[in-house]
PDB file of C-alpha atoms and ligand atoms in Angstrom:
ATOM      1  CA  MET A   1       0.000   0.000   0.000  1.00 46.00           C
ATOM      2  CA  ALA A   2       1.268   3.443  -0.825  1.00 50.00           C
ATOM      3  CA  LEU A   3       2.326   5.650   2.034  1.00 50.00           C
ATOM      4  CA  ARG A   4      -0.400   8.106   2.898  1.00 59.00           C
ATOM      5  CA  ARG A   5      -0.132  11.429   4.580  1.00 68.00           C
ATOM      6  CA  ARG A   6      -1.663  11.682   8.011  1.00 76.00           C
ATOM      7  CA  THR A   7      -3.716  14.746   8.704  1.00 88.00           C
ATOM      8  CA  LEU A   8      -4.184  16.199  12.173  1.00 91.00           C
ATOM      9  CA  LEU A   9      -7.421  18.061  12.691  1.00 93.00           C
ATOM     10  CA  LYS A  10      -8.113  20.162  15.763  1.00 93.00           C
ATOM     11  CA  VAL A  11     -11.713  20.216  16.915  1.00 94.00           C
ATOM     12  CA  ILE A  12     -12.975  22.282  19.848  1.00 95.00           C
ATOM     13  CA  VAL A  13     -16.150  21.340  21.730  1.00 96.00           C
ATOM     14  CA  LEU A  14     -18.012  24.164  23.496  1.00 96.00           C
ATOM     15  CA  GLY A  15     -21.321  24.507  25.311  1.00 97.00           C
ATOM     16  CA  ASP A  16     -22.925  25.039  28.731  1.00 97.00           C
ATOM     17  CA  SER A  17     -21.990  22.955  31.710  1.00 97.00           C
ATOM     18  CA  GLY A  18     -23.776  19.601  31.914  1.00 98.00           C
ATOM     19  CA  VAL A  19     -24.992  19.427  28.301  1.00 98.00           C
ATOM     20  CA  GLY A  20     -22.906  16.281  27.750  1.00 98.00           C
ATOM     21  CA  LYS A  21     -19.718  17.387  25.960  1.00 98.00           C
ATOM     22  CA  THR A  22     -17.470  14.986  27.890  1.00 97.00           C
ATOM     23  CA  SER A  23     -20.034  12.184  27.623  1.00 98.00           C
ATOM     24  CA  LEU A  24     -20.285  12.571  23.834  1.00 98.00           C
ATOM     25  CA  MET A  25     -16.518  12.357  23.501  1.00 97.00           C
ATOM     26  CA  ASN A  26     -16.286   9.354  25.813  1.00 97.00           C
ATOM     27  CA  GLN A  27     -18.986   7.580  23.876  1.00 98.00           C
ATOM     28  CA  TYR A  28     -17.322   8.344  20.562  1.00 97.00           C
ATOM     29  CA  VAL A  29     -13.747   7.482  21.541  1.00 97.00           C
ATOM     30  CA  HIS A  30     -14.098   4.888  24.334  1.00 96.00           C
ATOM     31  CA  LYS A  31     -17.651   3.591  23.721  1.00 97.00           C
ATOM     32  CA  LYS A  32     -18.427   4.297  27.376  1.00 98.00           C
ATOM     33  CA  PHE A  33     -21.097   6.250  29.195  1.00 98.00           C
ATOM     34  CA  SER A  34     -21.311   7.232  32.863  1.00 98.00           C
ATOM     35  CA  GLN A  35     -24.377   8.644  34.626  1.00 97.00           C
ATOM     36  CA  GLN A  36     -22.112  10.373  37.101  1.00 97.00           C
ATOM     37  CA  TYR A  37     -21.356  14.022  36.498  1.00 97.00           C
ATOM     38  CA  LYS A  38     -17.776  15.164  36.894  1.00 96.00           C
ATOM     39  CA  ALA A  39     -17.215  18.731  35.767  1.00 95.00           C
ATOM     40  CA  THR A  40     -14.401  19.254  33.292  1.00 93.00           C
ATOM     41  CA  ILE A  41     -11.716  21.599  34.582  1.00 90.00           C
ATOM     42  CA  GLY A  42      -9.829  23.679  32.015  1.00 84.00           C
ATOM     43  CA  ALA A  43      -9.555  21.607  28.860  1.00 85.00           C
ATOM     44  CA  ASP A  44      -8.339  18.204  27.804  1.00 86.00           C
ATOM     45  CA  PHE A  45      -8.139  16.372  24.509  1.00 91.00           C
ATOM     46  CA  VAL A  46      -8.614  12.873  23.177  1.00 94.00           C
ATOM     47  CA  THR A  47      -7.599  11.614  19.769  1.00 94.00           C
ATOM     48  CA  LYS A  48      -9.318   9.299  17.371  1.00 95.00           C
ATOM     49  CA  GLU A  49      -7.961   7.949  14.111  1.00 95.00           C
ATOM     50  CA  LEU A  50     -10.235   7.462  11.185  1.00 93.00           C
ATOM     51  CA  GLN A  51     -10.050   6.997   7.476  1.00 91.00           C
ATOM     52  CA  ILE A  52     -11.940   9.307   5.174  1.00 91.00           C
ATOM     53  CA  ASP A  53     -11.738   8.141   1.581  1.00 88.00           C
ATOM     54  CA  ASP A  54      -8.001   7.596   1.100  1.00 86.00           C
ATOM     55  CA  ARG A  55      -6.930   9.943   3.888  1.00 88.00           C
ATOM     56  CA  LEU A  56      -5.783   8.930   7.351  1.00 91.00           C
ATOM     57  CA  VAL A  57      -7.107  11.492   9.750  1.00 93.00           C
ATOM     58  CA  THR A  58      -6.294  12.028  13.406  1.00 94.00           C
ATOM     59  CA  LEU A  59      -9.044  13.937  15.116  1.00 94.00           C
ATOM     60  CA  GLN A  60      -7.766  15.850  18.107  1.00 94.00           C
ATOM     61  CA  ILE A  61     -10.928  16.637  20.038  1.00 95.00           C
ATOM     62  CA  TRP A  62     -10.661  19.278  22.736  1.00 94.00           C
ATOM     63  CA  ASP A  63     -13.175  19.020  25.534  1.00 93.00           C
ATOM     64  CA  THR A  64     -13.681  22.262  27.444  1.00 92.00           C
ATOM     65  CA  ALA A  65     -15.260  23.316  30.723  1.00 89.00           C
ATOM     66  CA  GLY A  66     -18.790  24.683  30.554  1.00 88.00           C
ATOM     67  CA  GLN A  67     -18.601  26.027  34.100  1.00 89.00           C
ATOM     68  CA  GLU A  68     -17.307  29.557  34.023  1.00 79.00           C
ATOM     69  CA  ARG A  69     -15.066  29.177  37.068  1.00 74.00           C
ATOM     70  CA  PHE A  70     -13.226  26.313  35.351  1.00 70.00           C
ATOM     71  CA  GLN A  71     -12.661  28.153  32.086  1.00 71.00           C
ATOM     72  CA  SER A  72      -9.064  29.198  31.784  1.00 66.00           C
ATOM     73  CA  LEU A  73      -8.391  29.045  28.065  1.00 69.00           C
ATOM     74  CA  GLY A  74      -6.235  31.617  26.387  1.00 70.00           C
ATOM     75  CA  VAL A  75      -6.432  32.813  22.813  1.00 75.00           C
ATOM     76  CA  ALA A  76      -3.625  30.404  21.813  1.00 76.00           C
ATOM     77  CA  PHE A  77      -5.881  27.498  22.668  1.00 79.00           C
ATOM     78  CA  TYR A  78      -8.456  28.402  20.006  1.00 85.00           C
ATOM     79  CA  ARG A  79      -5.963  29.256  17.292  1.00 84.00           C
ATOM     80  CA  GLY A  80      -5.541  26.658  14.574  1.00 86.00           C
ATOM     81  CA  ALA A  81      -8.912  25.016  15.186  1.00 92.00           C
ATOM     82  CA  ASP A  82     -10.323  23.292  12.107  1.00 93.00           C
ATOM     83  CA  CYS A  83     -13.878  22.952  13.379  1.00 94.00           C
ATOM     84  CA  CYS A  84     -15.925  24.086  16.385  1.00 96.00           C
ATOM     85  CA  VAL A  85     -18.623  21.821  17.811  1.00 97.00           C
ATOM     86  CA  LEU A  86     -21.367  23.537  19.810  1.00 98.00           C
ATOM     87  CA  VAL A  87     -23.441  21.359  22.130  1.00 98.00           C
ATOM     88  CA  TYR A  88     -26.733  22.113  23.891  1.00 98.00           C
ATOM     89  CA  ASP A  89     -29.227  19.999  25.840  1.00 98.00           C
ATOM     90  CA  VAL A  90     -32.616  19.724  24.056  1.00 98.00           C
ATOM     91  CA  ASN A  91     -34.288  19.665  27.517  1.00 98.00           C
ATOM     92  CA  VAL A  92     -32.705  22.895  28.803  1.00 98.00           C
ATOM     93  CA  MET A  93     -33.697  26.142  27.082  1.00 98.00           C
ATOM     94  CA  LYS A  94     -30.879  28.149  28.637  1.00 98.00           C
ATOM     95  CA  SER A  95     -28.277  25.867  27.054  1.00 98.00           C
ATOM     96  CA  PHE A  96     -29.807  26.701  23.662  1.00 98.00           C
ATOM     97  CA  ASP A  97     -30.092  30.437  24.402  1.00 98.00           C
ATOM     98  CA  THR A  98     -26.385  30.681  25.213  1.00 97.00           C
ATOM     99  CA  LEU A  99     -25.338  29.220  21.831  1.00 98.00           C
ATOM    100  CA  ASP A 100     -25.019  32.734  20.413  1.00 97.00           C
ATOM    101  CA  ASN A 101     -22.508  33.591  23.135  1.00 95.00           C
ATOM    102  CA  TRP A 102     -20.424  30.450  22.547  1.00 95.00           C
ATOM    103  CA  HIS A 103     -20.464  31.065  18.797  1.00 96.00           C
ATOM    104  CA  GLU A 104     -19.440  34.693  19.207  1.00 94.00           C
ATOM    105  CA  GLU A 105     -16.812  33.938  21.832  1.00 92.00           C
ATOM    106  CA  PHE A 106     -15.213  31.277  19.647  1.00 93.00           C
ATOM    107  CA  LEU A 107     -14.939  33.621  16.673  1.00 94.00           C
ATOM    108  CA  LYS A 108     -13.532  36.375  18.879  1.00 91.00           C
ATOM    109  CA  GLN A 109     -10.869  34.132  20.394  1.00 89.00           C
ATOM    110  CA  ALA A 110      -9.973  31.962  17.379  1.00 90.00           C
ATOM    111  CA  ASN A 111     -10.061  34.950  15.030  1.00 90.00           C
ATOM    112  CA  PRO A 112     -10.228  32.826  11.835  1.00 90.00           C
ATOM    113  CA  SER A 113      -9.296  34.473   8.543  1.00 86.00           C
ATOM    114  CA  ASN A 114     -12.879  34.168   7.310  1.00 87.00           C
ATOM    115  CA  PRO A 115     -15.376  34.093  10.232  1.00 91.00           C
ATOM    116  CA  SER A 116     -18.428  33.787   7.989  1.00 90.00           C
ATOM    117  CA  THR A 117     -17.254  30.474   6.518  1.00 91.00           C
ATOM    118  CA  PHE A 118     -15.522  28.947   9.539  1.00 94.00           C
ATOM    119  CA  PRO A 119     -17.048  25.457  10.087  1.00 95.00           C
ATOM    120  CA  PHE A 120     -19.307  24.962  13.087  1.00 97.00           C
ATOM    121  CA  ILE A 121     -21.462  21.927  13.904  1.00 97.00           C
ATOM    122  CA  LEU A 122     -24.403  21.942  16.307  1.00 98.00           C
ATOM    123  CA  LEU A 123     -25.331  18.945  18.460  1.00 98.00           C
ATOM    124  CA  GLY A 124     -28.656  18.791  20.345  1.00 98.00           C
ATOM    125  CA  ASN A 125     -27.881  16.198  23.015  1.00 98.00           C
ATOM    126  CA  LYS A 126     -29.881  14.089  25.532  1.00 98.00           C
ATOM    127  CA  VAL A 127     -32.776  13.317  23.165  1.00 98.00           C
ATOM    128  CA  ASP A 128     -33.270  10.050  25.096  1.00 98.00           C
ATOM    129  CA  ILE A 129     -34.515  11.722  28.298  1.00 98.00           C
ATOM    130  CA  ASP A 130     -38.113  10.925  29.147  1.00 97.00           C
ATOM    131  CA  GLY A 131     -38.674   9.536  25.671  1.00 95.00           C
ATOM    132  CA  GLY A 132     -38.497  13.098  24.342  1.00 95.00           C
ATOM    133  CA  ASN A 133     -41.379  14.335  26.552  1.00 96.00           C
ATOM    134  CA  SER A 134     -39.328  16.834  28.536  1.00 97.00           C
ATOM    135  CA  ARG A 135     -37.854  18.361  25.439  1.00 98.00           C
ATOM    136  CA  VAL A 136     -38.131  22.172  25.269  1.00 98.00           C
ATOM    137  CA  VAL A 137     -36.139  23.038  22.138  1.00 98.00           C
ATOM    138  CA  SER A 138     -37.851  21.905  18.958  1.00 97.00           C
ATOM    139  CA  ASP A 139     -36.045  20.535  15.976  1.00 97.00           C
ATOM    140  CA  LYS A 140     -37.304  23.532  13.969  1.00 98.00           C
ATOM    141  CA  LYS A 141     -35.967  26.079  16.446  1.00 98.00           C
ATOM    142  CA  ALA A 142     -32.537  24.454  16.294  1.00 98.00           C
ATOM    143  CA  LYS A 143     -32.576  24.286  12.492  1.00 98.00           C
ATOM    144  CA  ASP A 144     -33.604  27.950  12.269  1.00 98.00           C
ATOM    145  CA  TRP A 145     -30.614  28.856  14.441  1.00 98.00           C
ATOM    146  CA  CYS A 146     -28.360  26.821  12.143  1.00 98.00           C
ATOM    147  CA  ALA A 147     -29.764  28.561   9.075  1.00 97.00           C
ATOM    148  CA  SER A 148     -29.172  31.973  10.673  1.00 97.00           C
ATOM    149  CA  LYS A 149     -25.484  31.104  11.139  1.00 96.00           C
ATOM    150  CA  GLY A 150     -24.910  30.131   7.506  1.00 94.00           C
ATOM    151  CA  ASN A 151     -26.291  26.583   7.377  1.00 95.00           C
ATOM    152  CA  VAL A 152     -24.477  24.959  10.253  1.00 97.00           C
ATOM    153  CA  PRO A 153     -24.978  21.153  10.114  1.00 97.00           C
ATOM    154  CA  TYR A 154     -27.200  19.865  12.926  1.00 98.00           C
ATOM    155  CA  PHE A 155     -27.380  16.466  14.684  1.00 98.00           C
ATOM    156  CA  GLU A 156     -29.636  15.287  17.499  1.00 98.00           C
ATOM    157  CA  THR A 157     -27.676  12.944  19.733  1.00 98.00           C
ATOM    158  CA  SER A 158     -27.741  10.846  22.859  1.00 98.00           C
ATOM    159  CA  ALA A 159     -24.403  10.105  24.456  1.00 98.00           C
ATOM    160  CA  LYS A 160     -26.223   7.697  26.745  1.00 98.00           C
ATOM    161  CA  GLU A 161     -27.866   5.611  24.023  1.00 98.00           C
ATOM    162  CA  ASP A 162     -25.041   6.138  21.519  1.00 98.00           C
ATOM    163  CA  LEU A 163     -27.481   7.724  19.123  1.00 98.00           C
ATOM    164  CA  ASN A 164     -26.030   9.590  16.132  1.00 98.00           C
ATOM    165  CA  VAL A 165     -22.677  10.036  17.891  1.00 98.00           C
ATOM    166  CA  ASP A 166     -20.534   8.340  15.211  1.00 97.00           C
ATOM    167  CA  ALA A 167     -22.456  10.066  12.433  1.00 97.00           C
ATOM    168  CA  ALA A 168     -21.989  13.476  14.065  1.00 97.00           C
ATOM    169  CA  PHE A 169     -18.237  13.041  14.555  1.00 96.00           C
ATOM    170  CA  LEU A 170     -17.765  11.708  11.024  1.00 96.00           C
ATOM    171  CA  ARG A 171     -19.410  14.867   9.749  1.00 95.00           C
ATOM    172  CA  ILE A 172     -17.219  16.913  12.075  1.00 94.00           C
ATOM    173  CA  ALA A 173     -14.098  15.230  10.644  1.00 94.00           C
ATOM    174  CA  LYS A 174     -15.243  15.708   7.043  1.00 93.00           C
ATOM    175  CA  THR A 175     -16.094  19.350   7.661  1.00 90.00           C
ATOM    176  CA  ALA A 176     -12.748  20.003   9.319  1.00 89.00           C
ATOM    177  CA  LEU A 177     -10.955  18.219   6.482  1.00 88.00           C
ATOM    178  CA  ALA A 178     -12.737  20.297   3.872  1.00 85.00           C
ATOM    179  CA  ASN A 179     -11.679  23.422   5.721  1.00 77.00           C
ATOM    180  CA  GLU A 180      -8.098  22.158   5.765  1.00 72.00           C
ATOM    181  CA  HIS A 181      -8.259  21.510   2.012  1.00 62.00           C
ATOM    182  CA  ILE A 182      -9.205  25.096   1.349  1.00 61.00           C
ATOM    183  CA  PHE A 183      -6.339  26.235   3.567  1.00 61.00           C
ATOM    184  CA  ASN A 184      -3.845  23.959   1.740  1.00 59.00           C
ATOM    185  CA  LEU A 185      -5.105  25.059  -1.658  1.00 58.00           C
ATOM    186  CA  PHE A 186      -4.603  28.676  -0.687  1.00 61.00           C
ATOM    187  CA  ARG A 187      -1.150  27.889   0.680  1.00 58.00           C
ATOM    188  CA  SER A 188      -0.036  26.055  -2.467  1.00 58.00           C
ATOM    189  CA  LEU A 189      -1.299  28.866  -4.674  1.00 64.00           C
ATOM    190  CA  LEU A 190       0.602  31.298  -2.535  1.00 65.00           C
ATOM    191  CA  PHE A 191       3.833  29.299  -2.788  1.00 59.00           C
ATOM    192  CA  ARG A 192       3.465  29.014  -6.550  1.00 59.00           C
ATOM    193  CA  ARG A 193       3.127  32.740  -6.757  1.00 60.00           C
ATOM    194  CA  MET A 194       6.125  33.154  -4.464  1.00 59.00           C
ATOM    195  CA  SER A 195       8.343  30.917  -6.549  1.00 55.00           C
ATOM    196  CA  ARG A 196       7.273  32.726  -9.696  1.00 56.00           C
ATOM    197  CA  GLY A 197       8.226  35.921  -7.915  1.00 51.00           C
ATOM    198  CA  VAL A 198      11.723  34.480  -7.330  1.00 46.00           C
ATOM    199  CA  GLY A 199      12.113  33.737 -11.037  1.00 41.00           C
ATOM    200  CA  VAL A 200      10.723  37.008 -12.347  1.00 39.00           C
ATOM    201  CA  HIS A 201      12.395  39.704 -10.323  1.00 43.00           C
ATOM    202  CA  ALA A 202      11.029  42.386 -12.592  1.00 40.00           C
ATOM    203  CA  ASP A 203       7.527  41.673 -11.327  1.00 43.00           C
ATOM    204  CA  ARG A 204       7.584  43.746  -8.158  1.00 46.00           C
ATOM    205  CA  ASN A 205       3.975  42.925  -7.301  1.00 50.00           C
ATOM    206  CA  PHE A 206       4.887  39.319  -6.667  1.00 47.00           C
ATOM    207  CA  SER A 207       8.179  39.799  -4.894  1.00 53.00           C
ATOM    208  CA  PRO A 208       8.977  36.847  -2.609  1.00 53.00           C
ATOM    209  CA  MET A 209       9.322  39.108   0.411  1.00 54.00           C
ATOM    210  CA  ARG A 210       5.884  40.567  -0.177  1.00 56.00           C
ATOM    211  CA  TRP A 211       4.273  37.135  -0.405  1.00 55.00           C
ATOM    212  CA  LEU A 212       6.193  35.879   2.593  1.00 53.00           C
ATOM    213  CA  LYS A 213       4.926  38.755   4.700  1.00 56.00           C
ATOM    214  CA  PHE A 214       1.380  38.192   3.488  1.00 55.00           C
ATOM    215  CA  PHE A 215       1.634  34.480   4.107  1.00 52.00           C
ATOM    216  CA  ASN A 216       2.940  34.967   7.626  1.00 52.00           C
ATOM    217  CA  SER A 217       0.146  37.354   8.485  1.00 53.00           C
ATOM    218  CA  PHE A 218      -2.308  34.800   7.082  1.00 50.00           C
ATOM    219  CA  LEU A 219      -0.805  32.044   9.258  1.00 49.00           C
ATOM    220  CA  SER A 220      -0.922  34.124  12.398  1.00 44.00           C
ATOM    221  CA  HIS A 221      -4.709  34.478  12.089  1.00 41.00           C
TER     222      HIS A 221
HETATM  223  N1  GTP B   1     -29.793  10.886  29.762  1.00 72.92           N
HETATM  224  C1  GTP B   1     -28.660  11.392  29.292  1.00 72.92           C
HETATM  225  N2  GTP B   1     -27.753  11.910  30.127  1.00 72.92           N
HETATM  226  C2  GTP B   1     -26.608  12.415  29.606  1.00 72.92           C
HETATM  227  C3  GTP B   1     -26.352  12.432  28.227  1.00 72.92           C
HETATM  228  N3  GTP B   1     -25.146  13.014  28.015  1.00 72.92           N
HETATM  229  C4  GTP B   1     -24.670  13.328  29.217  1.00 72.92           C
HETATM  230  N4  GTP B   1     -25.537  12.975  30.198  1.00 72.92           N
HETATM  231  C5  GTP B   1     -25.384  13.178  31.642  1.00 72.92           C
HETATM  232  O1  GTP B   1     -25.321  14.576  31.884  1.00 72.92           O
HETATM  233  C6  GTP B   1     -24.379  14.890  32.904  1.00 72.92           C
HETATM  234  C7  GTP B   1     -23.371  15.905  32.394  1.00 72.92           C
HETATM  235  O2  GTP B   1     -22.611  15.301  31.356  1.00 72.92           O
HETATM  236  P1  GTP B   1     -21.114  15.800  30.990  1.00 72.92           P
HETATM  237  O3  GTP B   1     -20.747  15.045  29.786  1.00 72.92           O
HETATM  238  O4  GTP B   1     -20.230  15.717  32.168  1.00 72.92           O
HETATM  239  O5  GTP B   1     -21.395  17.328  30.662  1.00 72.92           O
HETATM  240  P2  GTP B   1     -20.336  18.451  30.195  1.00 72.92           P
HETATM  241  O6  GTP B   1     -20.993  19.213  29.101  1.00 72.92           O
HETATM  242  O7  GTP B   1     -19.041  17.815  29.887  1.00 72.92           O
HETATM  243  O8  GTP B   1     -20.215  19.370  31.489  1.00 72.92           O
HETATM  244  P3  GTP B   1     -18.965  20.349  31.913  1.00 72.92           P
HETATM  245  O9  GTP B   1     -17.732  19.512  31.931  1.00 72.92           O
HETATM  246  O10 GTP B   1     -19.308  20.897  33.262  1.00 72.92           O
HETATM  247  O11 GTP B   1     -18.909  21.440  30.910  1.00 72.92           O
HETATM  248  C8  GTP B   1     -23.764  13.558  33.355  1.00 72.92           C
HETATM  249  O12 GTP B   1     -24.420  13.126  34.520  1.00 72.92           O
HETATM  250  C9  GTP B   1     -24.051  12.617  32.187  1.00 72.92           C
HETATM  251  O13 GTP B   1     -24.213  11.277  32.609  1.00 72.92           O
HETATM  252  C10 GTP B   1     -27.342  11.879  27.347  1.00 72.92           C
HETATM  253  O14 GTP B   1     -27.218  11.860  26.107  1.00 72.92           O
HETATM  254  N5  GTP B   1     -28.481  11.380  27.937  1.00 72.92           N
HETATM  255 MG1   MG B   2     -17.180  18.002  30.679  1.00 72.92          MG
END
């Protein structure tokens, strides 16, 4: 088999305390679920390898603390993210109402080069509770929110029953990978221009130094 390049994708999971961020990750990576609640402190990551078409992908999934007093993440933490997963609990209205804040906060901290196209995914978790009878956020309300943010993909999940968890994370990986492709395409175009600049010194618009500066400023965002 030919040697394939491994791609590392950084995914950040955000949402209110208790919505099930840690549980979703544990279900996805370890196929385990615990009823016991143990608040996440700071942030921690797990990795999962998967194959998408002919690409080997390592998902680095960062679990974060929903509780404000345990949030201690600096700007550097958000930088370089390939996808942001927002989680709410379909039985708790407040966890849905705060999605705007999480969305805004992520964009402020991560400062991606194009905020309007940065990939987000929304997960409505705990759909198993009470057979859906205690649900307060409708499917339509969630989809409307997604539409208002530029067609964010939406999944309804249960970490407890392992419902839709694999499907959601596969979509997360594909979305992050697509974002990475765009980045790589841009980078290769930039390098081509740079090398042309080296060959054609008369073309001052494409001087290598100019492209290098531009490229560095692009990378630092
Ligand atoms: N019934 C049910 N309970 C769930 C589900 N997901 C998580 N829980 C429970 O909800 C509680 C909180 O889950 P966590 O995964 O710790 O929540 P979190 O979002 O990581 O919380 P923080 O770390 O404080 O931000 C735990 O008691 C879990 O067992 C689910 O899909 N269904
Ligand atoms: Mg947690």
